[in-house]
Amino acid sequence: MRGPTAPNMYQLTIDDFTDEDVAEFHRLMSELLTKCASVGQQHAPEGTWVPSTAGLFEQMAESMQLVSEVSRALNDTRSGIRRVGGRARQRLYERAGSSHEGPAELA
């Protein structure tokens, strides 16, 4: 049976994010939406995808290229957001570490 756990002392708050972090986060999201809109406009200008090829297998290959393009944009955005969060978390850990006495100081 598990007992109660202490609250997470490393919980991020808004104060852990710099103005630059927020600006980068907004830029990443804007780039993602711009990329998705561009892909949509290029391949479905009327809101419905019309393949540029006739055969089913060619259409499937074409669709995989489109999915890959959107997937790369999503992955790039996700990685960027993780970097932003990672920097904020690193600052939090550094502040938390500097406010506690280390084991050598306790002896």
Coordinates of N, CA and C in Angstrom, one line a residue:
M1 N 0.8 -1.2 0.0 CA 0.0 0.0 0.0 C 0.9 1.2 0.0
R2 N 0.5 2.2 -0.8 CA 1.3 3.4 -0.9 C 0.8 4.5 0.0
G3 N 1.7 5.2 0.6 CA 1.3 6.3 1.5 C 1.2 7.6 0.7
P4 N 0.7 8.6 1.3 CA 0.6 9.9 0.6 C 2.0 10.4 0.2
T5 N 2.0 11.1 -0.9 CA 3.3 11.7 -1.4 C 3.3 13.2 -1.1
A6 N 4.5 13.7 -1.0 CA 4.7 15.2 -0.9 C 4.3 15.9 -2.2
P7 N 3.7 17.0 -2.1 CA 3.4 17.8 -3.3 C 4.7 18.0 -4.1
N8 N 4.5 18.1 -5.4 CA 5.6 18.3 -6.3 C 6.2 19.7 -6.1
M9 N 7.4 19.7 -5.6 CA 8.0 21.0 -5.3 C 8.6 21.7 -6.6
Y10 N 8.5 20.9 -7.7 CA 9.0 21.4 -9.0 C 7.9 21.7 -10.0
Q11 N 6.8 22.1 -9.5 CA 5.6 22.4 -10.4 C 5.9 23.7 -11.1
L12 N 5.8 23.7 -12.4 CA 6.0 24.9 -13.2 C 4.8 25.9 -12.9
T13 N 5.1 27.2 -12.9 CA 4.1 28.2 -12.8 C 4.4 29.2 -14.0
I14 N 3.5 30.1 -14.2 CA 3.7 31.1 -15.2 C 4.9 31.9 -15.0
D15 N 5.3 32.1 -13.8 CA 6.5 32.9 -13.5 C 7.8 32.2 -13.9
D16 N 7.8 30.9 -14.2 CA 8.9 30.2 -14.7 C 9.3 30.5 -16.1
F17 N 8.3 31.1 -16.9 CA 8.5 31.3 -18.3 C 8.9 32.8 -18.5
T18 N 9.9 33.0 -19.3 CA 10.3 34.4 -19.6 C 9.4 34.9 -20.8
D19 N 9.5 36.2 -21.0 CA 8.8 36.8 -22.1 C 9.3 36.2 -23.5
E20 N 10.6 35.9 -23.5 CA 11.1 35.2 -24.7 C 10.5 33.8 -24.9
D21 N 10.3 33.1 -23.8 CA 9.7 31.8 -23.9 C 8.3 31.9 -24.5
V22 N 7.6 32.8 -24.0 CA 6.2 33.0 -24.4 C 6.2 33.4 -25.9
A23 N 7.1 34.3 -26.3 CA 7.1 34.7 -27.7 C 7.5 33.6 -28.6
E24 N 8.4 32.7 -28.1 CA 8.8 31.6 -29.0 C 7.7 30.6 -29.1
F25 N 7.0 30.3 -28.0 CA 5.8 29.5 -28.0 C 4.7 30.0 -29.0
H26 N 4.5 31.3 -29.0 CA 3.5 31.8 -29.9 C 4.0 31.8 -31.3
R27 N 5.3 32.0 -31.5 CA 5.8 31.9 -32.9 C 5.7 30.5 -33.4
L28 N 6.0 29.5 -32.6 CA 5.9 28.1 -33.0 C 4.5 27.7 -33.4
M29 N 3.5 28.2 -32.6 CA 2.1 27.9 -32.9 C 1.7 28.6 -34.2
S30 N 2.1 29.8 -34.4 CA 1.8 30.5 -35.6 C 2.4 29.9 -36.8
E31 N 3.6 29.4 -36.7 CA 4.3 28.7 -37.9 C 3.5 27.4 -38.2
L32 N 3.1 26.7 -37.2 CA 2.4 25.5 -37.4 C 1.1 25.7 -38.1
L33 N 0.3 26.7 -37.7 CA -1.0 27.0 -38.3 C -0.8 27.5 -39.7
T34 N 0.3 28.3 -39.9 CA 0.6 28.9 -41.3 C 0.9 27.7 -42.2
K35 N 1.7 26.8 -41.7 CA 2.1 25.6 -42.5 C 0.9 24.8 -42.9
C36 N 0.0 24.5 -41.9 CA -1.2 23.7 -42.1 C -2.1 24.4 -43.1
A37 N -2.3 25.7 -42.9 CA -3.1 26.5 -43.9 C -2.6 26.4 -45.3
S38 N -1.2 26.5 -45.4 CA -0.6 26.5 -46.7 C -0.8 25.2 -47.4
V39 N -0.6 24.1 -46.6 CA -0.8 22.7 -47.2 C -2.3 22.6 -47.6
G40 N -3.2 23.1 -46.7 CA -4.6 23.0 -47.1 C -5.0 23.8 -48.3
Q41 N -4.4 25.0 -48.4 CA -4.7 25.8 -49.5 C -4.2 25.2 -50.8
Q42 N -3.0 24.6 -50.7 CA -2.3 24.1 -51.9 C -3.0 22.8 -52.4
H43 N -3.5 22.0 -51.4 CA -4.0 20.7 -51.8 C -5.5 20.5 -51.7
A44 N -6.2 21.5 -51.1 CA -7.6 21.4 -50.9 C -8.2 22.9 -50.9
P45 N -8.0 23.6 -52.0 CA -8.4 25.0 -51.9 C -9.9 25.2 -51.7
E46 N -10.7 24.3 -52.1 CA -12.1 24.4 -51.9 C -12.6 23.6 -50.7
G47 N -11.6 23.2 -49.9 CA -12.0 22.5 -48.6 C -12.0 21.0 -48.8
T48 N -11.9 20.5 -50.0 CA -11.9 19.0 -50.2 C -10.6 18.6 -51.0
W49 N -9.9 17.6 -50.5 CA -8.7 17.2 -51.2 C -9.1 16.5 -52.5
V50 N -8.5 16.9 -53.6 CA -8.7 16.3 -54.9 C -7.3 15.8 -55.3
P51 N -7.1 14.5 -55.3 CA -5.8 14.0 -55.7 C -5.3 14.5 -57.1
S52 N -4.1 14.7 -57.2 CA -3.6 15.1 -58.5 C -3.2 13.9 -59.4
T53 N -3.4 12.7 -58.9 CA -3.1 11.5 -59.6 C -4.4 10.7 -59.8
A54 N -4.3 9.7 -60.8 CA -5.6 9.0 -61.1 C -5.7 7.7 -60.4
G55 N -4.6 6.9 -60.3 CA -4.6 5.6 -59.7 C -4.7 5.6 -58.2
L56 N -5.4 4.7 -57.6 CA -5.5 4.6 -56.1 C -4.2 4.5 -55.4
F57 N -3.3 3.7 -55.9 CA -2.0 3.6 -55.2 C -1.2 4.9 -55.3
E58 N -1.3 5.6 -56.5 CA -0.6 6.8 -56.6 C -1.2 7.9 -55.7
Q59 N -2.5 7.8 -55.5 CA -3.2 8.7 -54.6 C -2.8 8.5 -53.2
M60 N -2.7 7.2 -52.8 CA -2.2 6.9 -51.5 C -0.8 7.4 -51.3
A61 N 0.1 7.2 -52.3 CA 1.5 7.7 -52.1 C 1.4 9.3 -52.0
E62 N 0.6 9.9 -52.8 CA 0.5 11.4 -52.7 C 0.0 11.8 -51.3
S63 N -1.0 11.0 -50.8 CA -1.5 11.4 -49.4 C -0.5 11.2 -48.4
M64 N 0.4 10.2 -48.5 CA 1.4 9.9 -47.5 C 2.5 11.1 -47.5
Q65 N 2.7 11.6 -48.7 CA 3.6 12.8 -48.7 C 3.0 14.0 -48.0
L66 N 1.7 14.2 -48.2 CA 1.0 15.3 -47.5 C 1.0 15.1 -46.0
V67 N 0.7 13.8 -45.6 CA 0.7 13.5 -44.2 C 2.1 13.7 -43.6
S68 N 3.1 13.3 -44.3 CA 4.5 13.5 -43.8 C 4.8 14.9 -43.6
E69 N 4.4 15.8 -44.6 CA 4.6 17.2 -44.5 C 4.0 17.8 -43.3
V70 N 2.7 17.5 -43.0 CA 2.0 18.0 -41.8 C 2.6 17.4 -40.6
S71 N 3.0 16.1 -40.6 CA 3.6 15.5 -39.4 C 4.9 16.1 -39.1
R72 N 5.7 16.5 -40.0 CA 7.0 17.1 -39.7 C 6.7 18.5 -39.1
A73 N 5.7 19.2 -39.5 CA 5.4 20.5 -38.9 C 4.9 20.3 -37.5
L74 N 4.1 19.3 -37.3 CA 3.7 19.0 -35.9 C 4.8 18.6 -35.0
N75 N 5.7 17.7 -35.5 CA 6.8 17.3 -34.7 C 7.8 18.5 -34.4
D76 N 8.0 19.3 -35.4 CA 8.9 20.5 -35.1 C 8.3 21.4 -34.0
T77 N 7.0 21.6 -34.1 CA 6.3 22.4 -33.1 C 6.3 21.8 -31.7
R78 N 6.0 20.5 -31.7 CA 6.1 19.8 -30.4 C 7.5 19.8 -29.8
S79 N 8.5 19.6 -30.6 CA 9.9 19.7 -30.1 C 10.2 21.1 -29.6
G80 N 9.8 22.1 -30.3 CA 10.0 23.5 -29.9 C 9.3 23.8 -28.6
I81 N 8.1 23.4 -28.4 CA 7.3 23.6 -27.2 C 8.0 22.9 -26.0
R82 N 8.5 21.7 -26.3 CA 9.3 20.9 -25.2 C 10.5 21.7 -24.8
R83 N 11.2 22.3 -25.8 CA 12.4 23.1 -25.5 C 12.1 24.2 -24.6
V84 N 11.0 24.9 -24.9 CA 10.5 26.1 -24.1 C 10.2 25.6 -22.7
G85 N 9.5 24.5 -22.6 CA 9.2 24.0 -21.2 C 10.4 23.5 -20.5
G86 N 11.3 22.9 -21.2 CA 12.6 22.4 -20.6 C 13.4 23.5 -20.1
R87 N 13.5 24.7 -20.8 CA 14.3 25.8 -20.3 C 13.6 26.4 -19.0
A88 N 12.3 26.5 -19.0 CA 11.6 26.9 -17.8 C 11.8 26.0 -16.7
R89 N 11.7 24.7 -16.9 CA 12.0 23.7 -15.9 C 13.4 23.8 -15.3
Q90 N 14.4 24.0 -16.2 CA 15.7 24.1 -15.8 C 15.9 25.3 -14.9
R91 N 15.3 26.4 -15.2 CA 15.4 27.6 -14.4 C 14.8 27.3 -13.0
L92 N 13.6 26.6 -13.0 CA 13.0 26.2 -11.7 C 13.9 25.3 -10.9
Y93 N 14.5 24.3 -11.5 CA 15.3 23.4 -10.7 C 16.6 24.2 -10.2
E94 N 17.1 25.1 -11.0 CA 18.3 25.9 -10.5 C 17.9 26.7 -9.4
R95 N 16.7 27.4 -9.4 CA 16.3 28.2 -8.3 C 16.0 27.4 -7.1
A96 N 15.3 26.2 -7.3 CA 15.0 25.3 -6.1 C 16.3 24.8 -5.5
G97 N 17.3 24.5 -6.4 CA 18.6 23.9 -5.9 C 19.4 25.0 -5.1
S98 N 19.3 26.2 -5.5 CA 20.1 27.3 -4.9 C 19.4 27.7 -3.6
S99 N 18.1 27.3 -3.4 CA 17.5 27.8 -2.1 C 17.5 26.7 -1.0
H100 N 18.1 25.5 -1.3 CA 18.2 24.4 -0.4 C 19.6 24.1 0.0
E101 N 19.9 23.7 1.2 CA 21.2 23.4 1.5 C 21.5 22.0 1.0
G102 N 22.7 21.8 0.5 CA 23.2 20.5 -0.1 C 23.6 19.6 1.0
P103 N 23.8 18.3 0.8 CA 24.2 17.3 1.8 C 25.5 17.7 2.5
A104 N 26.4 18.3 1.8 CA 27.7 18.6 2.4 C 27.5 19.7 3.5
E105 N 26.6 20.6 3.2 CA 26.3 21.7 4.1 C 25.6 21.3 5.4
L106 N 24.9 20.1 5.3 CA 24.2 19.6 6.5 C 25.1 18.9 7.4
A107 N 26.2 18.4 7.0 CA 27.1 17.6 7.9 C 27.8 18.5 9.0

